PDB file of C-alpha atoms in Angstrom:
ATOM      1  CA  MET A1434       0.000   0.000   0.000  1.00 42.00           C
ATOM      2  CA  ARG A1435       2.897   2.367   0.776  1.00 44.00           C
ATOM      3  CA  ARG A1436       4.451   1.699  -2.624  1.00 45.00           C
ATOM      4  CA  ILE A1437       1.194   2.452  -4.451  1.00 39.00           C
ATOM      5  CA  THR A1438       0.817   5.700  -2.519  1.00 43.00           C
ATOM      6  CA  GLN A1439       4.357   6.688  -3.426  1.00 49.00           C
ATOM      7  CA  LEU A1440       3.797   5.972  -7.101  1.00 44.00           C
ATOM      8  CA  VAL A1441       0.587   7.996  -7.147  1.00 43.00           C
ATOM      9  CA  THR A1442       2.352  10.875  -5.401  1.00 45.00           C
ATOM     10  CA  LEU A1443       5.211  10.824  -7.904  1.00 50.00           C
ATOM     11  CA  VAL A1444       2.843  10.845 -10.869  1.00 48.00           C
ATOM     12  CA  ALA A1445       1.030  13.826  -9.340  1.00 48.00           C
ATOM     13  CA  LEU A1446       4.324  15.617  -8.828  1.00 46.00           C
ATOM     14  CA  THR A1447       5.463  14.941 -12.371  1.00 48.00           C
ATOM     15  CA  THR A1448       2.154  16.223 -13.691  1.00 46.00           C
ATOM     16  CA  LEU A1449       2.661  19.466 -11.781  1.00 40.00           C
ATOM     17  CA  LEU A1450       6.142  19.564 -13.231  1.00 44.00           C
ATOM     18  CA  ALA A1451       4.741  19.337 -16.754  1.00 40.00           C
ATOM     19  CA  VAL A1452       2.396  22.320 -16.281  1.00 36.00           C
ATOM     20  CA  GLY A1453       4.930  24.692 -14.827  1.00 37.00           C
ATOM     21  CA  GLY A1454       6.248  23.353 -11.547  1.00 39.00           C
ATOM     22  CA  GLY A1455       9.370  21.838 -13.089  1.00 38.00           C
ATOM     23  CA  THR A1456      11.735  24.730 -12.278  1.00 35.00           C
ATOM     24  CA  ALA A1457      10.964  24.723  -8.578  1.00 35.00           C
ATOM     25  CA  ALA A1458      11.135  20.943  -8.371  1.00 36.00           C
ATOM     26  CA  SER A1459      14.499  20.835 -10.120  1.00 37.00           C
ATOM     27  CA  ALA A1460      15.841  23.544  -7.862  1.00 35.00           C
ATOM     28  CA  ARG A1461      15.007  21.426  -4.830  1.00 44.00           C
ATOM     29  CA  GLY A1462      16.323  18.248  -6.457  1.00 54.00           C
ATOM     30  CA  THR A1463      19.563  16.668  -5.342  1.00 80.00           C
ATOM     31  CA  ALA A1464      19.835  13.929  -7.960  1.00 89.00           C
ATOM     32  CA  SER A1465      21.587  14.057 -11.305  1.00 94.00           C
ATOM     33  CA  VAL A1466      19.508  12.396 -14.038  1.00 94.00           C
ATOM     34  CA  THR A1467      20.851  11.518 -17.495  1.00 95.00           C
ATOM     35  CA  ALA A1468      19.492   9.776 -20.589  1.00 95.00           C
ATOM     36  CA  SER A1469      21.834   7.714 -22.730  1.00 94.00           C
ATOM     37  CA  PRO A1470      21.277   8.388 -25.544  1.00 94.00           C
ATOM     38  CA  SER A1471      19.292  11.612 -25.095  1.00 93.00           C
ATOM     39  CA  THR A1472      17.835  11.365 -28.610  1.00 93.00           C
ATOM     40  CA  VAL A1473      16.148   8.200 -29.876  1.00 94.00           C
ATOM     41  CA  ALA A1474      13.707   7.173 -32.583  1.00 92.00           C
ATOM     42  CA  VAL A1475      10.218   5.785 -32.099  1.00 89.00           C
ATOM     43  CA  ASP A1476      10.429   2.234 -30.686  1.00 87.00           C
ATOM     44  CA  GLU A1477      14.024   2.732 -29.501  1.00 91.00           C
ATOM     45  CA  THR A1478      15.035   2.561 -25.847  1.00 92.00           C
ATOM     46  CA  THR A1479      17.223   4.896 -23.817  1.00 94.00           C
ATOM     47  CA  THR A1480      18.719   4.289 -20.376  1.00 95.00           C
ATOM     48  CA  ILE A1481      17.717   6.733 -17.640  1.00 95.00           C
ATOM     49  CA  THR A1482      20.289   6.892 -14.822  1.00 96.00           C
ATOM     50  CA  ALA A1483      19.846   8.809 -11.571  1.00 95.00           C
ATOM     51  CA  THR A1484      22.849   9.398  -9.292  1.00 94.00           C
ATOM     52  CA  GLY A1485      23.277  11.272  -6.034  1.00 92.00           C
ATOM     53  CA  LEU A1486      20.260   9.638  -4.423  1.00 92.00           C
ATOM     54  CA  GLY A1487      21.950   9.401  -1.050  1.00 87.00           C
ATOM     55  CA  GLY A1488      20.599   6.668   1.179  1.00 87.00           C
ATOM     56  CA  LEU A1489      17.419   5.975  -0.813  1.00 90.00           C
ATOM     57  CA  GLU A1490      16.473   2.316  -1.037  1.00 92.00           C
ATOM     58  CA  ASP A1491      14.159   2.827  -4.039  1.00 93.00           C
ATOM     59  CA  ALA A1492      13.913   5.549  -6.635  1.00 94.00           C
ATOM     60  CA  PHE A1493      10.647   6.325  -8.391  1.00 94.00           C
ATOM     61  CA  PHE A1494      10.675   7.177 -12.097  1.00 93.00           C
ATOM     62  CA  GLY A1495       7.659   8.846 -13.697  1.00 92.00           C
ATOM     63  CA  LEU A1496       6.633  10.483 -16.974  1.00 87.00           C
ATOM     64  CA  ALA A1497       5.328  14.027 -16.849  1.00 73.00           C
ATOM     65  CA  GLY A1498       2.592  15.379 -19.114  1.00 69.00           C
ATOM     66  CA  SER A1499       2.147  13.457 -22.355  1.00 70.00           C
ATOM     67  CA  PRO A1500       3.914  10.124 -21.719  1.00 71.00           C
ATOM     68  CA  GLY A1501       5.383   9.552 -25.168  1.00 83.00           C
ATOM     69  CA  GLY A1502       6.646   6.155 -24.138  1.00 88.00           C
ATOM     70  CA  LEU A1503       6.940   3.519 -21.424  1.00 90.00           C
ATOM     71  CA  LEU A1504       9.227   3.045 -18.441  1.00 91.00           C
ATOM     72  CA  SER A1505      10.500  -0.305 -17.231  1.00 91.00           C
ATOM     73  CA  THR A1506      13.172  -1.658 -14.942  1.00 87.00           C
ATOM     74  CA  GLN A1507      14.588  -3.884 -17.658  1.00 80.00           C
ATOM     75  CA  SER A1508      15.277  -3.155 -21.296  1.00 74.00           C
ATOM     76  CA  GLY A1509      12.408  -4.433 -23.419  1.00 68.00           C
ATOM     77  CA  GLY A1510       9.992  -4.811 -20.516  1.00 69.00           C
ATOM     78  CA  ALA A1511       6.307  -4.173 -21.159  1.00 66.00           C
ATOM     79  CA  GLY A1512       6.584  -1.013 -19.087  1.00 77.00           C
ATOM     80  CA  SER A1513       4.349   1.572 -17.486  1.00 83.00           C
ATOM     81  CA  THR A1514       4.200   5.337 -16.996  1.00 86.00           C
ATOM     82  CA  ASP A1515       5.843   4.977 -13.567  1.00 88.00           C
ATOM     83  CA  VAL A1516       8.178   2.383 -12.060  1.00 91.00           C
ATOM     84  CA  SER A1517      10.173   1.812  -8.898  1.00 91.00           C
ATOM     85  CA  SER A1518      13.825   0.836  -9.215  1.00 92.00           C
ATOM     86  CA  PRO A1519      16.169  -0.195  -6.360  1.00 93.00           C
ATOM     87  CA  ALA A1520      18.929   2.301  -5.576  1.00 93.00           C
ATOM     88  CA  ASN A1521      22.459   0.988  -5.020  1.00 92.00           C
ATOM     89  CA  ASP A1522      25.136   3.341  -3.689  1.00 91.00           C
ATOM     90  CA  GLY A1523      22.901   6.285  -4.494  1.00 91.00           C
ATOM     91  CA  GLN A1524      22.261   5.212  -8.106  1.00 94.00           C
ATOM     92  CA  ALA A1525      19.171   3.805  -9.843  1.00 95.00           C
ATOM     93  CA  THR A1526      18.375   2.925 -13.443  1.00 95.00           C
ATOM     94  CA  ALA A1527      15.236   2.689 -15.588  1.00 94.00           C
ATOM     95  CA  TYR A1528      14.556   2.311 -19.304  1.00 94.00           C
ATOM     96  CA  PHE A1529      12.409   4.600 -21.445  1.00 93.00           C
ATOM     97  CA  ARG A1530      10.982   3.122 -24.646  1.00 91.00           C
ATOM     98  CA  ALA A1531       9.661   5.778 -27.034  1.00 90.00           C
ATOM     99  CA  THR A1532       6.290   5.290 -28.687  1.00 88.00           C
ATOM    100  CA  GLN A1533       5.754   8.663 -30.347  1.00 88.00           C
ATOM    101  CA  ALA A1534       7.775  11.606 -31.584  1.00 90.00           C
ATOM    102  CA  GLY A1535       8.381  14.687 -29.445  1.00 91.00           C
ATOM    103  CA  THR A1536      10.279  15.805 -26.352  1.00 92.00           C
ATOM    104  CA  PHE A1537       9.352  14.099 -23.095  1.00 93.00           C
ATOM    105  CA  THR A1538      10.353  14.510 -19.460  1.00 92.00           C
ATOM    106  CA  VAL A1539      11.341  11.730 -17.084  1.00 93.00           C
ATOM    107  CA  ALA A1540      11.293  12.671 -13.386  1.00 93.00           C
ATOM    108  CA  VAL A1541      12.999  10.856 -10.512  1.00 94.00           C
ATOM    109  CA  GLY A1542      11.903  11.164  -6.909  1.00 93.00           C
ATOM    110  CA  ASP A1543      11.705   9.548  -3.514  1.00 90.00           C
ATOM    111  CA  GLY A1544       7.933   9.075  -3.652  1.00 85.00           C
ATOM    112  CA  GLU A1545       7.218  12.490  -2.135  1.00 87.00           C
ATOM    113  CA  THR A1546       9.628  14.934  -3.792  1.00 90.00           C
ATOM    114  CA  VAL A1547      10.934  15.221  -7.336  1.00 92.00           C
ATOM    115  CA  LEU A1548      14.729  15.057  -7.011  1.00 92.00           C
ATOM    116  CA  GLY A1549      15.679  15.503 -10.676  1.00 93.00           C
ATOM    117  CA  THR A1550      14.480  15.411 -14.285  1.00 93.00           C
ATOM    118  CA  VAL A1551      15.802  14.744 -17.760  1.00 94.00           C
ATOM    119  CA  SER A1552      14.390  15.345 -21.240  1.00 93.00           C
ATOM    120  CA  VAL A1553      14.385  12.791 -24.034  1.00 93.00           C
ATOM    121  CA  THR A1554      13.947  13.783 -27.666  1.00 94.00           C
ATOM    122  CA  VAL A1555      12.194  11.251 -29.889  1.00 93.00           C
ATOM    123  CA  SER A1556      12.342  11.417 -33.679  1.00 90.00           C
ATOM    124  CA  GLY A1557       9.524  10.121 -35.837  1.00 77.00           C
ATOM    125  CA  SER A1558      11.419   7.446 -37.738  1.00 60.00           C
ATOM    126  CA  ALA A1559      11.346   3.942 -36.317  1.00 51.00           C
ATOM    127  CA  PRO A1560      14.301   1.553 -36.709  1.00 49.00           C
ATOM    128  CA  GLN A1561      13.880  -1.782 -38.426  1.00 47.00           C
ATOM    129  CA  PRO A1562      13.618  -4.606 -35.881  1.00 46.00           C
ATOM    130  CA  THR A1563      16.411  -7.156 -35.990  1.00 46.00           C
ATOM    131  CA  ALA A1564      15.168  -9.702 -33.497  1.00 42.00           C
ATOM    132  CA  THR A1565      13.308 -11.754 -36.093  1.00 42.00           C
ATOM    133  CA  SER A1566      13.698 -12.572 -39.763  1.00 47.00           C
ATOM    134  CA  GLN A1567      10.239 -11.198 -40.546  1.00 60.00           C
ATOM    135  CA  THR A1568       9.153  -7.662 -39.704  1.00 78.00           C
ATOM    136  CA  PRO A1569       6.567  -8.022 -36.912  1.00 85.00           C
ATOM    137  CA  ILE A1570       3.264  -6.259 -37.353  1.00 87.00           C
ATOM    138  CA  ILE A1571       0.305  -5.616 -35.083  1.00 90.00           C
ATOM    139  CA  GLU A1572      -3.174  -5.982 -36.513  1.00 89.00           C
ATOM    140  CA  VAL A1573      -5.878  -4.185 -34.517  1.00 88.00           C
ATOM    141  CA  ASP A1574      -8.815  -1.873 -35.174  1.00 88.00           C
ATOM    142  CA  SER A1575      -7.521   1.703 -35.199  1.00 80.00           C
ATOM    143  CA  SER A1576     -10.789   3.142 -33.849  1.00 87.00           C
ATOM    144  CA  LEU A1577     -12.439   1.754 -30.745  1.00 90.00           C
ATOM    145  CA  VAL A1578     -14.873   2.754 -28.027  1.00 91.00           C
ATOM    146  CA  VAL A1579     -14.205   2.572 -24.295  1.00 92.00           C
ATOM    147  CA  GLY A1580     -15.141  -0.908 -23.080  1.00 91.00           C
ATOM    148  CA  GLN A1581     -15.270  -2.374 -26.602  1.00 91.00           C
ATOM    149  CA  LYS A1582     -13.353  -5.654 -26.717  1.00 91.00           C
ATOM    150  CA  THR A1583     -11.286  -6.273 -29.815  1.00 93.00           C
ATOM    151  CA  GLN A1584      -8.796  -8.857 -31.028  1.00 93.00           C
ATOM    152  CA  VAL A1585      -5.126  -7.947 -31.400  1.00 93.00           C
ATOM    153  CA  GLU A1586      -2.932 -10.132 -33.614  1.00 92.00           C
ATOM    154  CA  ALA A1587       0.836  -9.950 -33.796  1.00 92.00           C
ATOM    155  CA  LYS A1588       2.553 -11.500 -36.804  1.00 90.00           C
ATOM    156  CA  VAL A1589       6.076 -12.608 -35.803  1.00 89.00           C
ATOM    157  CA  SER A1590       8.491 -15.387 -36.614  1.00 83.00           C
ATOM    158  CA  GLY A1591      11.266 -17.125 -34.723  1.00 84.00           C
ATOM    159  CA  LEU A1592       9.745 -16.437 -31.285  1.00 89.00           C
ATOM    160  CA  GLU A1593       7.890 -18.689 -28.874  1.00 88.00           C
ATOM    161  CA  THR A1594       6.422 -15.887 -26.750  1.00 91.00           C
ATOM    162  CA  VAL A1595       5.888 -12.144 -27.098  1.00 90.00           C
ATOM    163  CA  GLY A1596       4.792  -9.405 -24.737  1.00 91.00           C
ATOM    164  CA  PHE A1597       1.997  -6.882 -25.218  1.00 92.00           C
ATOM    165  CA  GLY A1598       2.107  -3.591 -23.336  1.00 89.00           C
ATOM    166  CA  LEU A1599       0.532  -0.116 -23.242  1.00 88.00           C
ATOM    167  CA  ASP A1600       1.913   3.397 -22.978  1.00 82.00           C
ATOM    168  CA  SER A1601      -0.091   3.909 -19.767  1.00 81.00           C
ATOM    169  CA  THR A1602      -1.516   1.523 -17.197  1.00 81.00           C
ATOM    170  CA  ASP A1603      -4.942   3.186 -17.375  1.00 88.00           C
ATOM    171  CA  GLY A1604      -5.182   2.670 -21.139  1.00 88.00           C
ATOM    172  CA  GLY A1605      -6.868  -0.715 -20.845  1.00 92.00           C
ATOM    173  CA  SER A1606      -6.034  -4.384 -20.410  1.00 93.00           C
ATOM    174  CA  PHE A1607      -5.084  -7.463 -22.400  1.00 94.00           C
ATOM    175  CA  SER A1608      -6.304 -11.024 -21.936  1.00 93.00           C
ATOM    176  CA  ASP A1609      -5.281 -14.328 -23.517  1.00 92.00           C
ATOM    177  CA  GLY A1610      -7.602 -16.558 -21.511  1.00 90.00           C
ATOM    178  CA  SER A1611      -5.032 -17.461 -18.879  1.00 91.00           C
ATOM    179  CA  SER A1612      -3.783 -14.032 -17.762  1.00 90.00           C
ATOM    180  CA  SER A1613      -4.847 -10.421 -18.044  1.00 91.00           C
ATOM    181  CA  GLY A1614      -3.539  -6.953 -17.306  1.00 90.00           C
ATOM    182  CA  PRO A1615      -2.089  -3.811 -18.913  1.00 90.00           C
ATOM    183  CA  SER A1616       0.882  -5.960 -19.990  1.00 90.00           C
ATOM    184  CA  ILE A1617       1.031  -9.711 -20.563  1.00 92.00           C
ATOM    185  CA  THR A1618       3.230 -12.327 -22.197  1.00 93.00           C
ATOM    186  CA  THR A1619       1.537 -14.836 -24.465  1.00 93.00           C
ATOM    187  CA  ALA A1620       2.538 -17.738 -26.706  1.00 92.00           C
ATOM    188  CA  VAL A1621       3.182 -17.507 -30.436  1.00 92.00           C
ATOM    189  CA  THR A1622       1.496 -20.209 -32.518  1.00 90.00           C
ATOM    190  CA  ASP A1623       2.327 -20.610 -36.206  1.00 87.00           C
ATOM    191  CA  GLY A1624       3.857 -17.128 -36.266  1.00 88.00           C
ATOM    192  CA  THR A1625       0.826 -15.433 -34.694  1.00 92.00           C
ATOM    193  CA  ALA A1626       0.150 -14.245 -31.164  1.00 93.00           C
ATOM    194  CA  THR A1627      -3.441 -13.321 -30.375  1.00 94.00           C
ATOM    195  CA  VAL A1628      -4.850 -11.471 -27.369  1.00 94.00           C
ATOM    196  CA  GLU A1629      -8.016  -9.586 -26.549  1.00 95.00           C
ATOM    197  CA  PHE A1630      -7.749  -5.875 -25.762  1.00 94.00           C
ATOM    198  CA  THR A1631     -10.310  -3.773 -23.888  1.00 94.00           C
ATOM    199  CA  PRO A1632      -9.681   0.010 -23.821  1.00 92.00           C
ATOM    200  CA  ALA A1633     -10.461   1.720 -20.525  1.00 93.00           C
ATOM    201  CA  ARG A1634     -10.173   5.419 -21.364  1.00 92.00           C
ATOM    202  CA  ALA A1635     -10.767   7.745 -24.275  1.00 91.00           C
ATOM    203  CA  GLY A1636      -7.857   9.167 -26.238  1.00 89.00           C
ATOM    204  CA  SER A1637      -4.784   7.839 -28.013  1.00 86.00           C
ATOM    205  CA  VAL A1638      -3.515   4.479 -26.734  1.00 88.00           C
ATOM    206  CA  THR A1639      -0.292   2.873 -27.962  1.00 89.00           C
ATOM    207  CA  ILE A1640       0.004  -0.924 -28.040  1.00 91.00           C
ATOM    208  CA  ALA A1641       3.617  -2.161 -28.038  1.00 89.00           C
ATOM    209  CA  LEU A1642       4.894  -5.611 -28.999  1.00 88.00           C
ATOM    210  CA  SER A1643       8.115  -6.839 -27.344  1.00 87.00           C
ATOM    211  CA  ASP A1644      10.321  -9.924 -27.396  1.00 84.00           C
ATOM    212  CA  GLY A1645      11.410  -9.271 -23.808  1.00 77.00           C
ATOM    213  CA  GLU A1646      14.380  -7.122 -24.790  1.00 74.00           C
ATOM    214  CA  THR A1647      13.392  -5.051 -27.806  1.00 81.00           C
ATOM    215  CA  VAL A1648      10.199  -3.344 -28.942  1.00 84.00           C
ATOM    216  CA  LEU A1649       9.341  -5.076 -32.197  1.00 84.00           C
ATOM    217  CA  ALA A1650       6.286  -3.122 -33.288  1.00 86.00           C
ATOM    218  CA  SER A1651       3.684  -0.693 -32.039  1.00 87.00           C
ATOM    219  CA  ALA A1652       0.213   0.450 -33.054  1.00 87.00           C
ATOM    220  CA  VAL A1653      -1.721   3.550 -32.064  1.00 87.00           C
ATOM    221  CA  VAL A1654      -5.435   3.152 -31.367  1.00 88.00           C
ATOM    222  CA  GLN A1655      -7.850   6.052 -31.098  1.00 91.00           C
ATOM    223  CA  VAL A1656     -10.436   5.366 -28.411  1.00 91.00           C
ATOM    224  CA  ALA A1657     -13.709   7.271 -28.248  1.00 92.00           C
ATOM    225  CA  ALA A1658     -15.807   7.701 -25.129  1.00 91.00           C
ATOM    226  CA  ALA A1659     -18.692   5.303 -24.794  1.00 85.00           C
ATOM    227  CA  PRO A1660     -21.948   6.919 -25.942  1.00 84.00           C
ATOM    228  CA  VAL A1661     -24.349   7.791 -23.174  1.00 78.00           C
ATOM    229  CA  THR A1662     -27.629   6.018 -23.759  1.00 71.00           C
ATOM    230  CA  PRO A1663     -30.500   8.011 -22.234  1.00 68.00           C
ATOM    231  CA  SER A1664     -32.912   5.976 -20.237  1.00 65.00           C
ATOM    232  CA  ALA A1665     -36.075   5.472 -22.220  1.00 60.00           C
ATOM    233  CA  THR A1666     -38.898   7.558 -20.777  1.00 63.00           C
ATOM    234  CA  PRO A1667     -42.254   6.104 -21.747  1.00 62.00           C
ATOM    235  CA  THR A1668     -44.394   8.644 -23.574  1.00 65.00           C
ATOM    236  CA  PRO A1669     -47.858   8.623 -22.111  1.00 62.00           C
ATOM    237  CA  SER A1670     -50.371   7.782 -24.768  1.00 61.00           C
ATOM    238  CA  ALA A1671     -53.067  10.363 -25.327  1.00 58.00           C
ATOM    239  CA  THR A1672     -56.254   9.472 -23.526  1.00 59.00           C
ATOM    240  CA  PRO A1673     -59.146   9.956 -25.920  1.00 58.00           C
ATOM    241  CA  SER A1674     -61.896  12.159 -24.621  1.00 57.00           C
ATOM    242  CA  ALA A1675     -64.814  10.145 -23.464  1.00 57.00           C
ATOM    243  CA  SER A1676     -67.564  10.119 -26.053  1.00 59.00           C
ATOM    244  CA  PRO A1677     -71.020  10.663 -24.576  1.00 58.00           C
ATOM    245  CA  THR A1678     -72.872   7.442 -24.290  1.00 60.00           C
ATOM    246  CA  PRO A1679     -76.252   7.734 -26.044  1.00 57.00           C
ATOM    247  CA  ALA A1680     -79.201   7.110 -23.856  1.00 57.00           C
ATOM    248  CA  PRO A1681     -80.721   3.745 -24.496  1.00 56.00           C
ATOM    249  CA  VAL A1682     -83.744   3.827 -26.793  1.00 53.00           C
ATOM    250  CA  ALA A1683     -86.809   2.747 -25.006  1.00 52.00           C
ATOM    251  CA  ASP A1684     -88.305  -0.426 -26.234  1.00 54.00           C
ATOM    252  CA  SER A1685     -91.318   0.437 -28.372  1.00 52.00           C
ATOM    253  CA  ALA A1686     -93.033  -2.903 -27.815  1.00 56.00           C
ATOM    254  CA  PRO A1687     -94.735  -2.019 -24.485  1.00 68.00           C
ATOM    255  CA  VAL A1688     -96.062   1.312 -25.907  1.00 73.00           C
ATOM    256  CA  LEU A1689     -98.083  -0.234 -28.753  1.00 76.00           C
ATOM    257  CA  PRO A1690    -100.836  -1.725 -26.579  1.00 79.00           C
ATOM    258  CA  TRP A1691    -101.412   1.648 -24.966  1.00 78.00           C
ATOM    259  CA  ILE A1692    -101.707   3.315 -28.320  1.00 83.00           C
ATOM    260  CA  LEU A1693    -104.248   0.729 -29.464  1.00 83.00           C
ATOM    261  CA  LEU A1694    -106.145   1.177 -26.208  1.00 83.00           C
ATOM    262  CA  VAL A1695    -106.324   4.953 -26.634  1.00 83.00           C
ATOM    263  CA  VAL A1696    -107.477   4.552 -30.243  1.00 83.00           C
ATOM    264  CA  ALA A1697    -110.156   2.084 -29.158  1.00 84.00           C
ATOM    265  CA  ILE A1698    -111.353   4.427 -26.440  1.00 87.00           C
ATOM    266  CA  LEU A1699    -111.524   7.313 -28.896  1.00 87.00           C
ATOM    267  CA  VAL A1700    -113.472   5.178 -31.380  1.00 84.00           C
ATOM    268  CA  ILE A1701    -115.940   4.023 -28.705  1.00 88.00           C
ATOM    269  CA  ALA A1702    -116.331   7.587 -27.443  1.00 84.00           C
ATOM    270  CA  GLY A1703    -116.968   8.758 -30.992  1.00 82.00           C
ATOM    271  CA  LEU A1704    -119.671   6.092 -31.492  1.00 83.00           C
ATOM    272  CA  ILE A1705    -121.321   7.012 -28.230  1.00 85.00           C
ATOM    273  CA  VAL A1706    -121.380  10.699 -29.170  1.00 82.00           C
ATOM    274  CA  TRP A1707    -122.720   9.843 -32.594  1.00 81.00           C
ATOM    275  CA  LEU A1708    -125.478   7.645 -31.141  1.00 82.00           C
ATOM    276  CA  VAL A1709    -126.505  10.301 -28.625  1.00 80.00           C
ATOM    277  CA  VAL A1710    -126.604  13.014 -31.271  1.00 78.00           C
ATOM    278  CA  SER A1711    -128.536  10.771 -33.635  1.00 78.00           C
ATOM    279  CA  ARG A1712    -131.183   9.922 -31.024  1.00 78.00           C
ATOM    280  CA  ARG A1713    -131.620  13.548 -30.094  1.00 76.00           C
ATOM    281  CA  ARG A1714    -132.090  14.491 -33.705  1.00 74.00           C
ATOM    282  CA  GLY A1715    -134.651  11.698 -34.102  1.00 69.00           C
ATOM    283  CA  SER A1716    -136.668  12.809 -31.067  1.00 66.00           C
ATOM    284  CA  GLY A1717    -136.696  16.410 -32.209  1.00 63.00           C
ATOM    285  CA  ALA A1718    -137.946  15.451 -35.647  1.00 57.00           C
ATOM    286  CA  ARG A1719    -140.894  13.600 -34.221  1.00 59.00           C
ATOM    287  CA  ARG A1720    -141.866  16.509 -31.989  1.00 57.00           C
ATOM    288  CA  SER A1721    -141.722  19.006 -34.799  1.00 57.00           C
ATOM    289  CA  GLY A1722    -143.778  16.920 -37.256  1.00 55.00           C
ATOM    290  CA  PRO A1723    -147.039  18.371 -39.062  1.00 56.00           C
ATOM    291  CA  THR A1724    -149.978  19.291 -36.704  1.00 52.00           C
ATOM    292  CA  ALA A1725    -153.572  18.305 -37.583  1.00 47.00           C
ATOM    293  CA  ASP A1726    -155.801  21.245 -38.616  1.00 45.00           C
TER     294      ASP A1726
END
């Protein structure tokens, strides 16, 4: 746990150094840091040596700002952006393997304070590998998304195993079914080594292929942030306005008898009136008949 804390502290210090704190840190430093050679090409390695470390047991090497390469404690190691190297008689050594062109800063500290820095200039041309008879190549998708698993194939010859590494430990992880991590060693079968790579952050990520001593090939992958999928909000369906329910039509069957009854009553009443009027007319005619002289 103490070692992890020291590494995190050193990376934070080197980041401050990259954005303007380098002068003050160097002024407080007591170590002399050199790079041999100070100028390399992409995929070449330079030796970083720190002297004047006093009684330090371990020296911490870190990359400030844009990494531009990988650090390791042995030449050709898979590497990381920060490593711890044992100090003997006040001297410690690390190896910087360049992965892109530019000028990059390597800082050395005790885990709390930056004791010294050195700059390494990297040219854009890469040397031809000599470890194998066939030029190794890395086949991988050049555009990925964070969390998207993809297959990485390395075409090599004359090797039984090869190592895969990244330019930063937070760039992602490799897996070959038996081991996983930001750097792994896997077997070569019929001239091909295959691993699965899962990017963990957006940005440019460099995948390096090594034979354990020399970087054989590298590939730069551009990783995009995973798209944010909004949670689906159900759209309430429009509730149709309630249509007025028509009043039920009364059944006409029970009304018919009443109509017939009323008609019958009217007919009977009419007959009665007619009979009464007729009888009255008959009686009046008899009374008004001719009188005998």
